[in-house]
Coordinates of C-alpha atoms in Angstrom, one line a residue:
M17 CA 60.8 8.7 62.2
L18 CA 57.2 10.4 62.7
Q19 CA 58.5 10.9 66.4
L20 CA 61.7 13.6 64.3
A21 CA 59.1 15.4 62.6
W22 CA 60.1 18.2 64.6
L23 CA 63.1 18.6 63.8
I24 CA 62.1 19.2 60.3
P25 CA 61.2 23.5 60.8
V26 CA 63.7 23.3 63.8
L27 CA 66.8 22.5 62.2
P28 CA 67.1 25.6 59.6
L29 CA 65.8 26.9 62.9
I30 CA 68.7 26.3 64.4
G31 CA 70.6 26.8 61.4
F32 CA 69.8 30.2 61.4
L33 CA 70.8 31.0 64.8
I34 CA 74.1 29.7 64.7
I35 CA 75.2 31.7 61.7
G36 CA 73.1 34.9 62.9
L37 CA 74.4 35.0 66.5
A38 CA 77.9 34.0 65.6
N39 CA 78.1 35.5 61.9
K40 CA 81.4 37.2 62.7
K41 CA 83.3 34.2 63.8
L42 CA 82.4 31.6 61.2
N43 CA 83.9 31.6 57.6
K44 CA 82.0 31.3 54.6
A45 CA 82.5 27.8 54.0
L46 CA 81.3 27.0 58.1
V47 CA 78.7 28.8 56.9
G48 CA 77.7 27.4 53.7
I49 CA 77.9 23.8 55.1
I50 CA 75.4 24.7 58.6
G51 CA 73.2 26.7 56.3
C52 CA 72.8 24.0 53.2
G53 CA 73.4 21.0 55.9
S54 CA 70.7 22.2 58.1
I55 CA 68.3 22.2 54.5
L56 CA 69.4 18.8 53.7
G57 CA 69.5 17.1 57.2
S58 CA 64.9 18.4 57.1
F59 CA 65.3 16.6 53.4
L60 CA 65.9 13.5 54.7
I61 CA 63.9 13.7 57.5
V62 CA 61.0 14.8 55.0
L63 CA 62.2 11.8 52.6
S64 CA 61.5 9.0 55.2
L65 CA 57.7 10.7 55.6
L66 CA 56.7 10.9 52.5
I67 CA 57.9 7.1 52.0
N68 CA 55.6 6.1 55.8
V69 CA 52.7 8.3 53.4
L70 CA 53.1 6.8 50.4
N71 CA 53.3 2.8 52.1
G72 CA 50.6 3.7 54.3
S73 CA 51.7 3.8 57.5
I74 CA 51.4 7.4 58.1
Q75 CA 47.8 8.6 56.9
S76 CA 47.1 11.3 59.0
E77 CA 48.8 12.2 62.6
T78 CA 48.7 15.0 64.9
L79 CA 51.5 15.7 66.5
T80 CA 50.7 18.1 69.4
Y81 CA 53.7 19.6 71.7
F82 CA 52.1 22.2 74.1
N83 CA 49.3 24.1 74.8
W84 CA 49.9 28.0 73.2
I85 CA 46.2 29.9 74.3
S86 CA 44.4 29.0 76.1
A87 CA 41.4 31.7 76.6
G88 CA 37.9 30.2 77.9
S89 CA 36.7 27.8 75.7
L90 CA 39.1 28.3 73.4
D91 CA 42.7 26.2 73.2
I92 CA 44.8 26.6 70.6
K93 CA 48.1 24.3 70.3
L94 CA 51.2 24.5 69.2
S95 CA 50.9 21.1 66.9
F96 CA 51.8 19.9 63.6
L97 CA 49.8 17.5 60.5
I98 CA 51.5 15.2 58.6
D99 CA 49.4 14.2 56.4
P100 CA 49.6 14.0 52.3
L101 CA 49.6 17.2 51.0
S102 CA 51.8 18.3 54.4
V103 CA 54.5 16.6 53.1
T104 CA 54.0 17.4 49.6
M105 CA 54.5 20.9 50.1
M106 CA 57.3 20.0 53.0
T107 CA 59.5 18.0 49.9
I108 CA 59.0 20.9 47.8
I109 CA 60.5 23.0 49.8
T110 CA 63.1 21.4 51.1
G111 CA 64.2 20.3 48.2
V112 CA 63.9 22.8 46.0
G113 CA 64.8 24.9 48.9
F114 CA 68.3 22.7 49.8
L115 CA 69.4 22.8 45.5
I116 CA 68.6 27.1 45.9
H117 CA 71.1 27.0 49.0
L118 CA 73.9 25.1 47.4
Y119 CA 73.5 27.1 44.3
S120 CA 73.8 30.6 46.7
A121 CA 77.1 28.5 47.9
G122 CA 78.4 29.7 44.7
Y123 CA 76.7 32.7 43.8
M124 CA 76.9 34.9 46.8
S125 CA 80.4 33.8 48.2
H126 CA 82.3 37.3 46.8
D127 CA 79.1 39.0 48.9
E128 CA 80.3 41.0 52.1
G129 CA 76.9 39.7 53.7
F130 CA 76.8 35.9 52.8
A131 CA 76.5 34.9 56.4
R132 CA 73.8 37.2 57.1
Y133 CA 72.3 36.1 53.7
F134 CA 71.8 32.6 54.5
A135 CA 71.4 33.3 58.2
Y136 CA 67.8 35.4 56.2
L137 CA 67.5 32.1 54.7
N138 CA 67.4 29.2 56.9
L139 CA 64.6 31.6 58.6
F140 CA 62.7 31.6 54.9
V141 CA 62.7 27.5 54.5
F142 CA 61.5 27.4 58.8
S143 CA 58.7 29.6 58.1
M144 CA 57.8 28.3 55.3
L145 CA 58.2 24.9 57.2
I146 CA 56.1 25.9 60.2
L147 CA 53.5 27.7 57.5
V148 CA 52.8 24.4 55.7
M149 CA 53.1 21.6 58.9
G150 CA 50.8 23.7 61.0
S151 CA 47.6 21.9 62.4
N152 CA 45.8 24.9 62.8
F153 CA 45.1 28.8 60.9
L154 CA 47.0 30.1 63.9
V155 CA 50.3 28.0 63.6
L156 CA 50.0 28.8 60.0
F157 CA 49.3 32.1 60.0
A158 CA 52.7 32.5 62.2
G159 CA 54.4 30.7 59.4
W160 CA 52.8 33.1 57.0
E161 CA 53.8 36.1 58.7
G162 CA 57.7 34.9 58.9
V163 CA 57.9 34.2 55.3
G164 CA 56.5 37.5 54.9
L165 CA 59.2 39.3 57.0
C166 CA 61.9 37.2 55.6
S167 CA 61.0 38.5 52.2
Y168 CA 61.3 42.1 53.1
L169 CA 64.6 41.3 54.8
L170 CA 65.9 39.2 51.8
I171 CA 64.6 41.8 49.3
G172 CA 66.2 44.6 50.9
F173 CA 69.4 43.0 51.3
W174 CA 71.2 44.7 49.0
F175 CA 69.8 47.8 51.9
K176 CA 72.4 50.4 51.0
N177 CA 70.5 50.7 47.8
N178 CA 66.7 52.8 48.5
D179 CA 65.2 51.5 45.3
Y180 CA 66.0 47.9 46.6
N181 CA 64.8 49.2 50.3
N182 CA 61.4 50.8 48.5
A183 CA 60.8 47.3 47.1
A184 CA 61.2 45.6 50.3
K185 CA 58.6 48.0 51.6
K186 CA 56.3 47.5 48.5
A187 CA 56.2 43.7 49.3
F188 CA 55.7 44.6 53.1
I189 CA 53.0 46.6 53.0
M190 CA 51.1 45.0 50.6
N191 CA 51.0 41.8 52.2
R192 CA 49.8 43.5 55.0
I193 CA 47.0 44.5 53.1
G194 CA 46.5 41.1 52.6
D195 CA 47.3 39.8 56.0
L196 CA 44.7 41.6 57.4
G197 CA 42.3 39.6 55.4
F198 CA 43.3 36.3 56.5
L199 CA 43.2 37.9 59.8
L200 CA 39.8 38.9 60.4
G201 CA 38.9 36.0 58.3
M202 CA 40.7 33.5 61.2
L203 CA 38.9 36.2 63.6
L204 CA 35.3 35.1 61.9
I205 CA 36.4 31.2 61.9
I206 CA 36.7 31.5 65.7
V207 CA 33.1 33.2 66.6
T208 CA 31.6 30.7 63.9
F209 CA 33.2 27.3 64.8
G210 CA 35.1 28.1 68.1
S211 CA 38.3 26.8 66.8
L212 CA 41.0 27.5 64.8
E213 CA 42.3 23.5 64.7
Y214 CA 41.5 22.4 61.1
S215 CA 39.9 18.9 61.8
V216 CA 37.2 21.0 64.2
V217 CA 36.5 23.7 61.8
F218 CA 36.3 21.6 59.0
E219 CA 34.2 18.7 60.6
Q220 CA 31.3 21.8 61.9
A221 CA 31.5 23.1 58.5
Q222 CA 30.3 20.2 57.0
T223 CA 27.6 19.1 59.7
I224 CA 26.3 22.8 60.2
F225 CA 26.4 24.0 56.2
K226 CA 24.9 22.2 53.1
P227 CA 26.2 21.7 49.5
G228 CA 24.6 24.3 47.2
V229 CA 22.7 26.5 50.1
A230 CA 24.3 30.4 50.0
Q231 CA 25.8 30.3 53.0
P232 CA 26.7 34.2 53.6
V233 CA 29.2 33.5 56.9
L234 CA 31.4 31.0 55.2
I235 CA 31.2 33.4 51.8
A236 CA 33.3 36.0 54.5
I237 CA 35.4 33.6 55.3
T238 CA 36.8 32.3 52.6
L239 CA 36.5 35.7 50.4
L240 CA 38.7 37.0 53.7
L241 CA 41.2 34.1 53.5
F242 CA 41.3 34.2 49.6
L243 CA 41.8 38.4 49.8
G244 CA 45.5 36.7 52.3
A245 CA 46.1 35.3 49.4
T246 CA 46.2 37.7 46.7
G247 CA 48.2 39.3 48.9
K248 CA 51.1 36.4 49.1
S249 CA 50.5 35.0 46.0
A250 CA 50.2 38.2 43.8
Q251 CA 47.0 38.2 42.6
I252 CA 44.8 41.1 41.2
P253 CA 44.7 43.5 42.5
L254 CA 48.0 42.9 45.2
Y255 CA 50.3 41.5 42.8
T256 CA 52.5 44.3 41.8
W257 CA 55.0 43.7 44.9
L258 CA 56.8 40.5 43.4
P259 CA 58.1 42.0 40.2
D260 CA 59.5 44.6 41.9
A261 CA 60.8 41.9 44.6
M262 CA 63.6 41.3 42.1
A263 CA 65.8 43.3 44.0
G264 CA 66.8 40.6 46.5
P265 CA 69.7 38.1 45.0
T266 CA 68.2 35.9 42.5
P267 CA 68.7 32.7 44.4
V268 CA 65.9 34.2 46.9
S269 CA 63.6 35.3 43.6
A270 CA 64.2 31.1 42.8
L271 CA 63.2 31.0 46.8
I272 CA 60.1 33.3 46.4
H273 CA 58.9 32.2 43.3
A274 CA 59.2 28.6 43.7
A275 CA 59.5 26.5 46.8
T276 CA 57.8 28.9 49.3
M277 CA 56.6 32.6 49.7
V278 CA 54.0 32.9 46.9
T279 CA 52.5 29.4 46.7
A280 CA 51.4 30.2 50.1
G281 CA 47.9 31.1 49.5
I282 CA 47.4 28.1 47.1
Y283 CA 48.2 25.7 49.7
M284 CA 46.0 27.8 52.2
I285 CA 43.0 26.7 49.7
V286 CA 44.1 23.1 49.6
R287 CA 44.1 23.3 52.8
S288 CA 40.9 24.5 54.0
N289 CA 39.1 23.0 50.5
V290 CA 35.7 21.7 52.6
L291 CA 35.0 25.6 53.5
F292 CA 36.1 27.5 50.0
S293 CA 33.7 24.4 48.4
L294 CA 30.7 24.9 50.4
A295 CA 31.6 28.7 49.5
P296 CA 30.8 28.2 45.8
F297 CA 30.7 32.2 44.8
T298 CA 34.2 32.7 46.8
L299 CA 35.2 29.9 44.2
E300 CA 33.6 31.9 41.1
V301 CA 36.0 35.0 42.3
I302 CA 39.0 32.9 42.3
E303 CA 38.4 31.3 39.3
I304 CA 37.7 35.1 37.5
I305 CA 40.7 36.7 39.5
G306 CA 43.4 33.9 38.2
L307 CA 42.3 33.6 35.2
T308 CA 42.4 37.3 34.5
T309 CA 45.5 37.6 36.6
A310 CA 47.1 35.0 34.2
L311 CA 46.5 36.6 31.1
F312 CA 47.1 40.1 32.3
A313 CA 50.4 39.1 33.8
A314 CA 51.5 37.5 30.4
T315 CA 50.6 40.4 28.0
I316 CA 53.2 42.3 30.2
G317 CA 55.4 39.6 29.9
L318 CA 55.4 40.4 26.3
V319 CA 57.5 43.3 26.2
Q320 CA 59.7 43.5 29.1
N321 CA 63.6 43.3 28.5
D322 CA 65.0 42.8 32.2
I323 CA 65.5 39.0 32.3
K324 CA 64.1 38.6 36.0
K325 CA 61.4 40.8 35.2
V326 CA 60.2 38.6 32.2
L327 CA 59.9 35.3 34.4
A328 CA 58.5 37.5 37.2
Y329 CA 55.5 38.7 35.0
S330 CA 55.3 34.9 34.5
T331 CA 54.9 33.7 37.6
V332 CA 52.3 36.0 38.6
S333 CA 51.0 34.3 35.2
Q334 CA 51.5 30.7 36.3
L335 CA 49.8 32.0 39.5
G336 CA 47.1 32.9 38.0
Y337 CA 46.8 29.1 36.3
M338 CA 47.1 27.7 40.4
F339 CA 44.2 29.9 40.9
F340 CA 42.0 29.2 38.4
A341 CA 42.2 25.6 39.2
L342 CA 40.9 26.0 42.8
G343 CA 38.3 28.2 41.6
M344 CA 37.1 25.2 39.6
G345 CA 37.3 23.6 42.2
A346 CA 40.6 21.6 41.1
Y347 CA 42.5 21.3 44.4
S348 CA 44.4 18.6 43.1
T349 CA 45.5 20.1 40.0
A350 CA 46.9 23.2 41.8
I351 CA 49.3 21.8 43.6
F352 CA 50.4 19.4 41.0
H353 CA 51.2 22.4 38.7
V354 CA 52.7 24.5 42.1
A355 CA 55.1 21.2 42.2
T356 CA 55.9 21.0 38.8
H357 CA 56.1 25.4 38.3
A358 CA 58.4 24.6 41.0
F359 CA 60.8 22.6 39.2
F360 CA 60.8 24.7 36.1
K361 CA 60.8 27.6 37.8
A362 CA 63.5 27.5 40.6
L363 CA 65.6 26.2 36.8
L364 CA 64.8 30.0 35.3
F365 CA 65.5 31.9 37.9
L366 CA 69.5 30.0 38.7
G367 CA 69.5 29.6 35.1
A368 CA 69.3 33.4 35.0
G369 CA 71.3 33.9 37.9
S370 CA 74.1 32.0 35.6
V371 CA 73.3 34.6 32.9
I372 CA 73.6 37.5 35.6
H373 CA 76.6 36.6 37.1
A374 CA 78.6 35.4 33.2
M375 CA 77.3 38.9 32.3
S376 CA 79.4 40.9 35.0
G377 CA 75.7 41.9 37.0
E378 CA 73.9 42.8 33.1
Q379 CA 70.0 42.4 33.4
D380 CA 69.4 43.8 30.0
I381 CA 68.2 40.7 27.4
R382 CA 69.1 43.4 24.5
S383 CA 72.6 43.5 25.8
M384 CA 73.0 40.0 25.3
G385 CA 72.7 37.9 22.5
G386 CA 75.0 34.4 21.5
L387 CA 75.7 33.6 25.3
W388 CA 75.3 29.4 23.8
K389 CA 78.8 29.0 23.5
K390 CA 80.1 30.4 26.7
L391 CA 77.3 28.6 29.3
P392 CA 76.5 25.9 27.5
I393 CA 75.2 24.2 30.5
T394 CA 72.8 26.9 31.4
F395 CA 72.0 27.3 28.4
A396 CA 71.2 23.7 28.1
T397 CA 69.7 24.0 31.5
F398 CA 67.4 26.9 30.6
I399 CA 66.0 25.4 26.9
I400 CA 64.6 22.5 29.4
G401 CA 63.2 25.4 31.0
T402 CA 61.3 27.1 29.1
V403 CA 59.9 24.4 26.8
A404 CA 58.3 22.7 30.4
I405 CA 56.8 26.1 31.3
A406 CA 55.6 26.4 27.3
G407 CA 54.0 23.2 28.6
I408 CA 55.7 20.8 25.3
P409 CA 55.1 16.8 25.9
P410 CA 56.2 15.3 28.2
F411 CA 58.0 18.3 29.9
A412 CA 56.8 18.5 33.4
G413 CA 54.5 21.4 32.3
F414 CA 52.3 20.0 29.7
F415 CA 50.6 17.5 32.1
S416 CA 50.1 20.1 34.9
K417 CA 48.9 22.9 32.1
D418 CA 47.0 20.5 30.3
E419 CA 44.9 19.2 33.2
I420 CA 44.2 23.0 34.3
L421 CA 42.9 23.8 30.3
A422 CA 41.3 19.8 30.4
H423 CA 38.8 21.2 33.6
A424 CA 38.5 24.6 31.8
Y425 CA 36.9 22.7 28.6
E426 CA 35.0 20.7 31.1
H427 CA 33.1 24.2 32.6
S428 CA 33.3 26.1 29.4
P429 CA 35.0 25.8 25.6
I430 CA 35.6 29.6 26.4
L431 CA 37.7 29.4 29.5
W432 CA 40.0 26.7 28.0
V433 CA 40.5 29.1 24.4
L434 CA 41.6 31.9 27.3
G435 CA 43.6 29.1 29.0
V436 CA 45.2 28.4 26.2
L437 CA 45.9 32.3 25.0
G438 CA 47.5 32.4 27.9
A439 CA 50.0 29.5 27.4
L440 CA 50.7 30.7 24.2
M441 CA 51.3 33.7 25.6
T442 CA 53.7 32.6 27.4
T443 CA 55.7 30.8 24.9
F444 CA 55.9 33.1 23.4
Y445 CA 57.7 35.8 25.6
M446 CA 59.5 32.6 26.8
F447 CA 61.1 31.6 24.1
R448 CA 61.6 35.3 23.0
L449 CA 63.8 35.7 25.9
V450 CA 65.5 31.9 25.3
F451 CA 66.6 33.8 21.2
L452 CA 67.5 37.6 22.3
T453 CA 69.4 36.2 25.3
F454 CA 71.7 32.9 24.2
F455 CA 71.1 33.3 20.0
G456 CA 72.3 35.8 17.7
S457 CA 75.8 37.4 18.2
F458 CA 76.0 39.3 21.2
R459 CA 75.6 43.2 22.0
G460 CA 77.1 43.7 25.6
T461 CA 80.2 45.4 25.8
D462 CA 83.9 44.2 25.3
H463 CA 84.4 44.0 29.3
Q464 CA 81.2 42.1 30.1
K465 CA 82.4 40.1 26.9
S466 CA 85.9 39.0 28.4
H467 CA 84.2 38.4 31.3
L468 CA 81.8 36.0 29.6
H469 CA 82.0 31.8 31.2
E470 CA 80.2 29.4 32.6
S471 CA 79.2 29.1 36.5
P472 CA 81.1 27.1 38.7
L473 CA 79.7 23.4 39.8
I474 CA 78.3 24.2 42.9
M475 CA 75.9 26.3 40.5
T476 CA 75.7 23.7 37.3
I477 CA 75.0 21.1 39.4
P478 CA 71.5 22.4 40.9
L479 CA 70.5 23.5 37.9
M480 CA 71.1 19.9 36.0
V481 CA 68.9 18.4 39.2
L482 CA 66.4 20.7 38.3
A483 CA 66.3 20.0 34.7
V484 CA 65.9 16.8 35.4
L485 CA 62.9 17.3 37.4
S486 CA 61.4 19.7 34.7
V487 CA 61.8 17.0 32.8
I488 CA 60.5 13.5 34.6
G489 CA 58.6 15.7 37.0
G490 CA 55.3 15.4 35.4
F491 CA 55.1 12.0 35.6
V492 CA 53.8 11.4 38.5
G493 CA 50.0 13.2 36.7
V494 CA 49.9 11.6 33.8
P495 CA 46.2 11.4 32.4
E496 CA 44.4 7.7 32.0
V497 CA 43.8 9.3 27.8
L498 CA 47.7 8.6 27.8
G499 CA 48.0 5.8 29.1
G500 CA 48.9 6.6 32.5
H501 CA 47.4 8.1 35.9
N502 CA 47.2 10.9 38.1
F503 CA 48.6 8.6 41.0
L504 CA 49.3 13.0 42.5
K505 CA 45.7 13.3 43.0
S506 CA 44.8 9.8 44.1
F507 CA 48.3 10.7 46.7
L508 CA 46.1 13.7 47.7
S509 CA 42.4 12.4 47.7
P510 CA 42.7 11.7 51.2
V511 CA 42.8 15.4 52.0
I512 CA 40.2 16.7 49.4
A513 CA 36.5 17.1 51.2
P514 CA 34.2 14.0 49.5
I515 CA 32.5 17.1 48.3
N516 CA 35.2 18.0 45.9
Q517 CA 35.4 14.7 44.3
H518 CA 32.9 15.2 41.7
T519 CA 35.8 17.1 39.6
E520 CA 37.1 14.1 37.5
H521 CA 37.4 14.2 34.4
A522 CA 34.2 13.9 32.3
L523 CA 35.8 14.4 28.5
S524 CA 36.1 11.6 26.2
H525 CA 39.7 10.2 25.1
S526 CA 38.7 11.4 21.9
T527 CA 37.8 15.5 23.4
E528 CA 40.9 15.2 25.8
L529 CA 43.2 14.1 23.1
M530 CA 41.7 16.6 20.1
L531 CA 42.5 19.2 23.3
M532 CA 46.0 18.1 23.5
G533 CA 47.0 18.4 19.7
I534 CA 44.9 22.2 19.2
S535 CA 47.3 23.5 22.5
V536 CA 50.6 22.2 21.4
G537 CA 50.3 22.8 17.5
A538 CA 49.4 26.3 18.2
V539 CA 52.6 26.2 21.3
L540 CA 54.6 25.0 17.8
L541 CA 53.5 27.4 15.6
V542 CA 54.1 30.3 18.2
I543 CA 57.8 28.9 19.2
I544 CA 58.4 29.1 14.6
I545 CA 57.0 32.5 14.8
A546 CA 59.2 34.1 17.9
A547 CA 62.0 32.1 16.2
I548 CA 61.7 33.9 12.7
V549 CA 61.4 37.2 14.4
Y550 CA 64.4 37.1 16.9
I551 CA 66.7 34.3 15.1
S552 CA 65.9 35.3 11.6
K553 CA 65.0 38.2 11.1
K554 CA 67.5 39.2 14.4
A555 CA 64.6 42.0 15.6
V556 CA 65.9 43.1 18.9
P557 CA 63.7 45.4 21.2
S558 CA 64.2 49.2 20.8
P559 CA 66.1 51.1 23.3
E560 CA 65.2 52.8 26.3
G561 CA 63.5 55.7 25.7
S562 CA 62.3 55.5 21.8
D563 CA 59.3 55.7 20.5
L564 CA 56.8 52.9 21.0
S565 CA 53.5 52.5 19.6
A566 CA 50.6 52.8 22.1
P567 CA 50.1 49.6 22.8
H568 CA 53.6 48.9 23.0
K569 CA 54.5 51.8 25.4
V570 CA 51.0 50.8 27.8
L571 CA 52.4 46.9 27.9
Y572 CA 55.9 48.2 28.3
N573 CA 54.9 50.5 31.2
K574 CA 53.0 47.7 32.9
Y575 CA 49.3 49.0 31.8
Y576 CA 50.8 52.7 34.4
I577 CA 48.9 50.5 37.3
D578 CA 51.9 51.9 39.6
E579 CA 50.9 54.8 39.2
I580 CA 47.1 54.3 39.2
Y581 CA 48.0 53.1 42.7
R582 CA 50.5 55.8 43.3
T583 CA 47.7 58.8 42.9
L584 CA 44.4 57.0 43.8
V585 CA 46.2 55.6 46.9
V586 CA 49.1 56.5 47.6
K587 CA 49.2 60.0 47.3
P588 CA 45.4 60.7 49.5
L589 CA 47.3 59.0 52.4
Y590 CA 49.7 60.7 52.7
W591 CA 48.0 64.0 51.8
L592 CA 46.0 62.7 54.6
G593 CA 49.1 62.4 56.9
D594 CA 50.1 65.3 56.5
I595 CA 46.7 66.5 57.3
F596 CA 46.6 64.5 60.3
Y597 CA 50.5 65.9 61.5
K598 CA 49.7 69.8 60.7
V599 CA 46.3 69.5 62.1
F600 CA 45.6 66.9 64.5
E601 CA 49.6 66.2 65.6
I602 CA 51.0 69.7 65.8
K603 CA 47.4 71.7 66.4
I604 CA 45.7 69.4 68.9
I605 CA 47.7 66.9 70.2
D606 CA 51.2 68.7 70.5
N607 CA 49.5 71.6 72.2
F608 CA 46.8 69.6 74.4
V609 CA 50.0 67.8 75.9
N610 CA 51.9 70.6 75.7
A611 CA 49.3 72.5 78.1
W612 CA 50.2 69.5 80.9
G613 CA 53.9 70.3 80.9
K614 CA 53.2 73.8 81.2
G615 CA 50.9 73.8 83.6
I616 CA 52.8 71.3 85.7
D617 CA 55.7 73.4 85.3
R618 CA 54.1 76.6 86.3
G619 CA 52.6 75.0 90.1
S620 CA 55.8 73.4 90.3
A621 CA 57.4 76.9 90.2
G622 CA 54.5 78.2 92.7
L623 CA 55.1 75.5 95.2
R624 CA 59.0 75.6 95.2
F625 CA 58.2 78.8 96.7
L626 CA 57.0 76.9 99.7
Q627 CA 60.0 75.2 100.0
N628 CA 62.8 78.0 100.2
G629 CA 64.9 76.9 102.9
S630 CA 63.8 80.3 105.1
I631 CA 63.2 79.2 109.1
S632 CA 61.0 82.2 110.0
F633 CA 58.9 81.4 106.9
Y634 CA 58.8 78.1 107.6
M635 CA 57.4 79.1 111.5
F636 CA 55.2 81.8 109.8
A637 CA 53.6 79.5 107.9
M638 CA 53.2 76.7 111.0
V639 CA 51.3 79.4 113.6
I640 CA 48.8 80.3 110.2
G641 CA 48.6 77.0 110.0
I642 CA 47.2 76.1 113.7
I643 CA 45.3 79.7 113.3
L644 CA 43.4 77.8 110.7
I645 CA 42.6 75.0 111.7
L646 CA 41.6 76.3 115.3
F647 CA 39.5 78.3 113.4
F648 CA 37.7 75.8 111.6
N649 CA 37.4 73.6 114.8
T650 CA 35.4 76.5 116.3
I651 CA 33.5 76.8 113.7
I652 CA 32.8 72.8 112.4

């Protein structure tokens, strides 16, 4: 089956080409079959690889297809790396990706751009697979840029709406800022190691550099790579594109937030864990940025009223937790949270899509309420996703989040308190979302009320599958204190460099149980508080335009970060661009270019006189010419 690994990304690519080139000749059923079938085919091949990796018949294989770039001593190959980490990511991408494709066949069935949508979706999965399968930084970067392009195409899918186009452009430009850092990091890797191949770079790094000794060049490389990760995985200061990415169709949000793009930064850092662990300063930066992002985004999520915006800020916050884990050197823990988050976040976004579908496009939770009777499957699965993200045992989010918090306590009790605080805010805004959407009385219009209905099976089946995964997904990492074994950590251990194997839990079982008890007890208390506020007291957020308290207003307006960026960055750049246009382009460049044009025009007008068609003039010019030649011959 290893010989068929190349088909994993190629099948979605073929799907993209067929649907993209022949979309007007294909009916929707055929488009759906090709779009979903190509991902299912990839998933089946990935499953066979996963089995082979699990039983040890494949450990780490590099599959080289051809030389891509040869320049001097630098050789870069188009090659794939099959190992536990890439197989784990491929399983998430193709498995969750297939469910999202299947759901999309129902959700987008009435859209006139159905074929174009599936073409983009297939291209998105192809790009993400290239990203995780590459055996060197350049192949990774090719996929990295591919997902950036696809996110632009899909966020601006309904391109007749200018706001959606602006959201797509915002995502594209903010990612380019991060990509510049990534590109510079790769150039520095070439200069330092003479290669971009993972195996060469990591081996040399462990030979040349010593742990615990500050290495400016490694710090520079890792900080530049991390800058790329902040853009792709929406961390401070490059996170603002992700909430606006809600402009795209809801299944796209599920794909971006759960299975593909935003996990790219985490994957890249885990893949490069050798470099990052030799640069502890960079890890400290990642730890601070991750925790700050987790708390910052969670506070914004507390007061948002758009069902997708709440989930979007939740994603930013959960990504912050993953970077928090990376900063502590807990690489396998970060991947564990990537996996569980993929299950419950895809579930929550698709559930939100089902609600929006039933509400005729309405996304404001202030206009919802009492939907559980009309959407029983959506309600039941959404509750499961909410419980999972809140970290209640034994749902998936509990195990991965608990592992992050345990690492935090090892580093500092203060970090643990801050981590728990973020988890409590997550619980509150998610149950606020559930109570306002599914409980109480309906607050929408009569038209919306008459339209309420459960989604078709093609949409609810993916919800049910993801709900099951959200329940059982965490059992791959049950801690020893609960009588389990962290299987995922053992599975990924060959990918984590020996220098990082010290991150075993140092906590006693009694301490771990105490920490779990406190965090779970606090989470349950927050759920009770949310229930009292939004069920017993039937509180509903103030309508748009109401007077809000100052702190509420700041949170509702997302700390005015967009406005600050607009004032400090966008407007000065526009002003600078205006100056360059009016002074350099019009006054200098245009005048310079036009002067050449006018000079040639006048010169040609003079030369035109010599070609006037008069035989007598030509004879006269010839005689003058002969006289001049004789004259110069005489004097020379």
